[in-house]
Short mmCIF file of C-alpha atoms and ligand atoms in Angstrom, two decimals:
data_model
loop_
_atom_site.label_atom_id
_atom_site.label_comp_id
_atom_site.label_asym_id
_atom_site.label_seq_id
_atom_site.Cartn_x
_atom_site.Cartn_y
_atom_site.Cartn_z
CA MET A 154 165.32 -47.36 132.73
CA SER A 155 165.77 -47.94 129.01
CA ASP A 156 165.12 -51.57 128.14
CA THR A 157 163.14 -54.54 129.38
CA LEU A 158 166.25 -56.35 130.67
CA ASN A 159 167.06 -53.52 133.02
CA PRO A 160 165.72 -54.34 136.53
CA CYS A 161 165.10 -50.62 137.07
CA VAL A 162 162.07 -50.65 134.76
CA SER A 163 160.24 -52.92 137.18
CA CYS A 164 161.59 -51.25 140.30
CA GLY A 165 161.83 -47.48 140.87
CA ALA A 166 162.42 -48.01 144.59
CA CYS A 167 165.23 -45.45 144.82
CA CYS A 168 162.91 -42.76 143.41
CA GLY A 169 160.52 -43.58 146.23
CA THR A 170 163.03 -43.75 149.04
CA PHE A 171 165.72 -41.08 148.99
CA ARG A 172 165.80 -37.31 148.95
CA VAL A 173 167.18 -36.30 145.56
CA SER A 174 169.03 -33.04 146.08
CA PHE A 175 171.47 -31.18 143.87
CA TYR A 176 173.12 -27.83 143.36
CA TRP A 177 170.46 -25.26 142.41
CA SER A 178 172.04 -24.43 139.04
CA GLU A 179 171.13 -27.86 137.68
CA ALA A 180 167.56 -26.56 137.38
CA GLU A 181 166.43 -24.68 134.29
CA ASP A 182 166.41 -21.30 136.01
CA GLY A 183 170.07 -21.75 136.86
CA GLY A 184 171.08 -22.69 133.34
CA GLY A 185 170.63 -26.44 133.82
CA VAL A 186 168.12 -28.89 132.36
CA VAL A 187 166.01 -30.10 135.30
CA PRO A 188 162.46 -28.71 134.95
CA VAL A 189 162.27 -26.13 137.71
CA ASP A 190 158.57 -26.77 138.38
CA LEU A 191 159.46 -30.29 139.48
CA THR A 192 161.95 -29.02 142.04
CA GLU A 193 161.76 -27.12 145.30
CA PRO A 194 164.35 -25.19 147.30
CA LEU A 195 166.10 -27.15 150.01
CA ASN A 196 168.39 -24.41 151.25
CA LEU A 197 170.29 -21.44 149.86
CA PHE A 198 172.37 -23.56 147.49
CA MET A 199 170.44 -26.76 146.96
CA ARG A 200 167.19 -27.89 145.38
CA ASN A 201 165.54 -31.26 145.55
CA MET A 202 163.11 -33.11 143.32
CA ARG A 203 159.61 -32.37 144.59
CA GLY A 204 158.20 -35.22 146.60
CA THR A 205 161.54 -36.66 147.59
CA ASN A 206 161.78 -34.63 150.80
CA ASP A 207 158.37 -35.77 152.01
CA ARG A 208 157.71 -38.10 154.91
CA ALA A 209 156.86 -40.81 152.37
CA PRO A 210 159.24 -39.87 149.55
CA ARG A 211 158.25 -40.28 145.94
CA CYS A 212 159.66 -38.15 143.15
CA VAL A 213 157.00 -36.27 141.20
CA ALA A 214 158.69 -37.26 137.97
CA LEU A 215 158.31 -40.97 138.62
CA GLN A 216 155.61 -42.59 136.50
CA GLY A 217 154.04 -45.96 137.15
CA GLU A 218 153.88 -48.30 140.10
CA ILE A 219 156.98 -48.96 142.16
CA GLY A 220 157.94 -52.62 142.01
CA SER A 221 155.86 -53.22 138.92
CA CYS A 222 156.42 -50.94 135.93
CA VAL A 223 157.99 -47.49 136.17
CA SER A 224 159.71 -44.83 134.13
CA CYS A 225 161.30 -41.46 134.77
CA GLY A 226 159.24 -38.69 133.18
CA ILE A 227 162.34 -36.52 132.75
CA TYR A 228 164.93 -39.17 132.01
CA GLU A 229 167.06 -36.99 129.71
CA GLN A 230 166.75 -34.06 132.13
CA ARG A 231 167.19 -35.89 135.40
CA PRO A 232 169.63 -34.40 137.92
CA THR A 233 173.11 -35.63 138.76
CA PRO A 234 172.23 -37.88 141.74
CA CYS A 235 169.91 -39.89 139.48
CA ARG A 236 172.55 -40.17 136.77
CA GLU A 237 175.16 -41.33 139.25
CA PHE A 238 173.01 -43.83 141.15
CA ASP A 239 173.80 -47.25 139.71
CA MET A 240 171.78 -50.35 140.31
CA SER A 241 173.52 -52.77 142.61
CA GLY A 242 175.80 -55.10 140.69
CA GLU A 243 176.28 -52.81 137.71
CA ASN A 244 179.86 -53.29 136.52
CA GLY A 245 180.29 -55.74 139.39
CA ILE A 246 179.93 -53.00 142.00
CA TYR A 247 177.72 -53.44 145.04
CA ASN A 248 175.35 -50.55 145.80
CA GLU A 249 173.98 -51.05 149.28
CA ALA A 250 171.55 -48.15 148.87
CA CYS A 251 169.93 -49.75 145.83
CA ASP A 252 169.31 -53.02 147.62
CA ARG A 253 168.13 -51.15 150.74
CA ALA A 254 165.58 -49.20 148.69
CA ARG A 255 164.41 -52.38 147.00
CA ALA A 256 164.00 -54.10 150.36
CA LYS A 257 161.72 -51.28 151.49
CA TYR A 258 159.32 -52.30 148.73
CA GLY A 259 159.74 -56.03 149.29
CA LEU A 260 162.00 -56.51 146.28
CA PRO A 261 164.95 -58.92 146.45
CA PRO A 262 168.56 -57.67 146.36
CA LEU A 263 170.18 -57.55 142.96
CA PHE A 264 173.68 -58.34 144.12
CA SER A 265 175.32 -60.07 147.06
CA PRO A 266 178.91 -59.08 147.65
CA VAL A 267 181.04 -62.13 148.43
CA LYS A 268 183.43 -61.71 151.35
CA PRO A 269 187.13 -62.16 150.46
CA SER A 270 187.40 -64.79 153.19
CA LEU A 271 184.72 -66.84 151.44
CA ILE A 272 186.55 -66.56 148.13
CA GLU A 273 189.76 -67.74 149.82
CA SER A 274 187.91 -70.69 151.37
CA TYR A 275 186.50 -71.63 147.97
CA VAL A 276 189.92 -71.41 146.30
CA ASN A 277 191.49 -73.55 149.03
CA LEU A 278 188.66 -76.09 148.81
CA SER A 279 188.95 -76.26 145.02
CA ALA A 280 192.71 -76.74 145.25
CA SER A 281 192.45 -79.62 147.74
CA THR A 282 189.62 -81.25 145.75
CA LEU A 283 191.70 -81.02 142.58
CA GLN A 284 194.66 -82.54 144.39
CA GLU A 285 192.52 -85.49 145.51
CA HIS A 286 191.35 -86.11 141.94
CA VAL A 287 194.83 -85.89 140.54
CA GLN A 288 196.26 -88.25 143.18
CA SER A 289 193.43 -90.79 143.36
CA PRO A 290 194.34 -93.12 140.40
CA GLY A 291 196.65 -95.63 142.01
CA LEU A 292 198.83 -93.27 144.08
S1 SF4 B 500 166.56 -49.14 143.47
FE1 SF4 B 500 168.19 -49.97 142.18
S2 SF4 B 500 167.14 -51.43 140.78
FE2 SF4 B 500 165.59 -50.07 141.70
S3 SF4 B 500 165.32 -48.41 140.19
FE3 SF4 B 500 166.83 -47.74 141.72
S4 SF4 B 500 168.82 -48.29 140.84
FE4 SF4 B 500 167.26 -49.45 139.72
S1 SF4 B 501 164.11 -37.52 138.41
FE1 SF4 B 501 163.61 -39.49 137.55
S2 SF4 B 501 165.29 -40.87 138.12
FE2 SF4 B 501 165.41 -39.03 139.44
S3 SF4 B 501 164.25 -39.57 141.31
FE3 SF4 B 501 162.84 -38.56 139.90
S4 SF4 B 501 161.86 -40.23 138.75
FE4 SF4 B 501 163.72 -41.06 139.72
#
């Protein structure tokens, strides 16, 4: 969520879909950086971002309107799951969870993985088309 070309700045769907839980020591009172007031205990070892374990999840740190304009209020202090959750298509890698969260808010998928069989079909089609073009002049 750092520049205007990043689809995340007009999305935020993952912050309003999933429970964001992490080992308790990521919070400030455990020596970590996540503001403890924005977390709540999940069990003996885990905490979660407040709001993300609710029936209608929405992280308390999320600012703005999902699907329009959003930012993370604790971007530099966000917990590991947020740091590791890539938007679908980043580095060419499909993230089904990203697209599923976006769909929940009526947002289109960012990335459509192409099946290997389709790639093979395309390669075969291209090869036969090329052959036709090469052979067509007078042969
Ligand atoms: S759901 Fe995907 S695109 Fe939307 S904010 Fe999360 S990572 Fe970014
Ligand atoms: S901490 Fe920030 S990135 Fe993580 S769920 Fe909350 S608003 Fe989203």
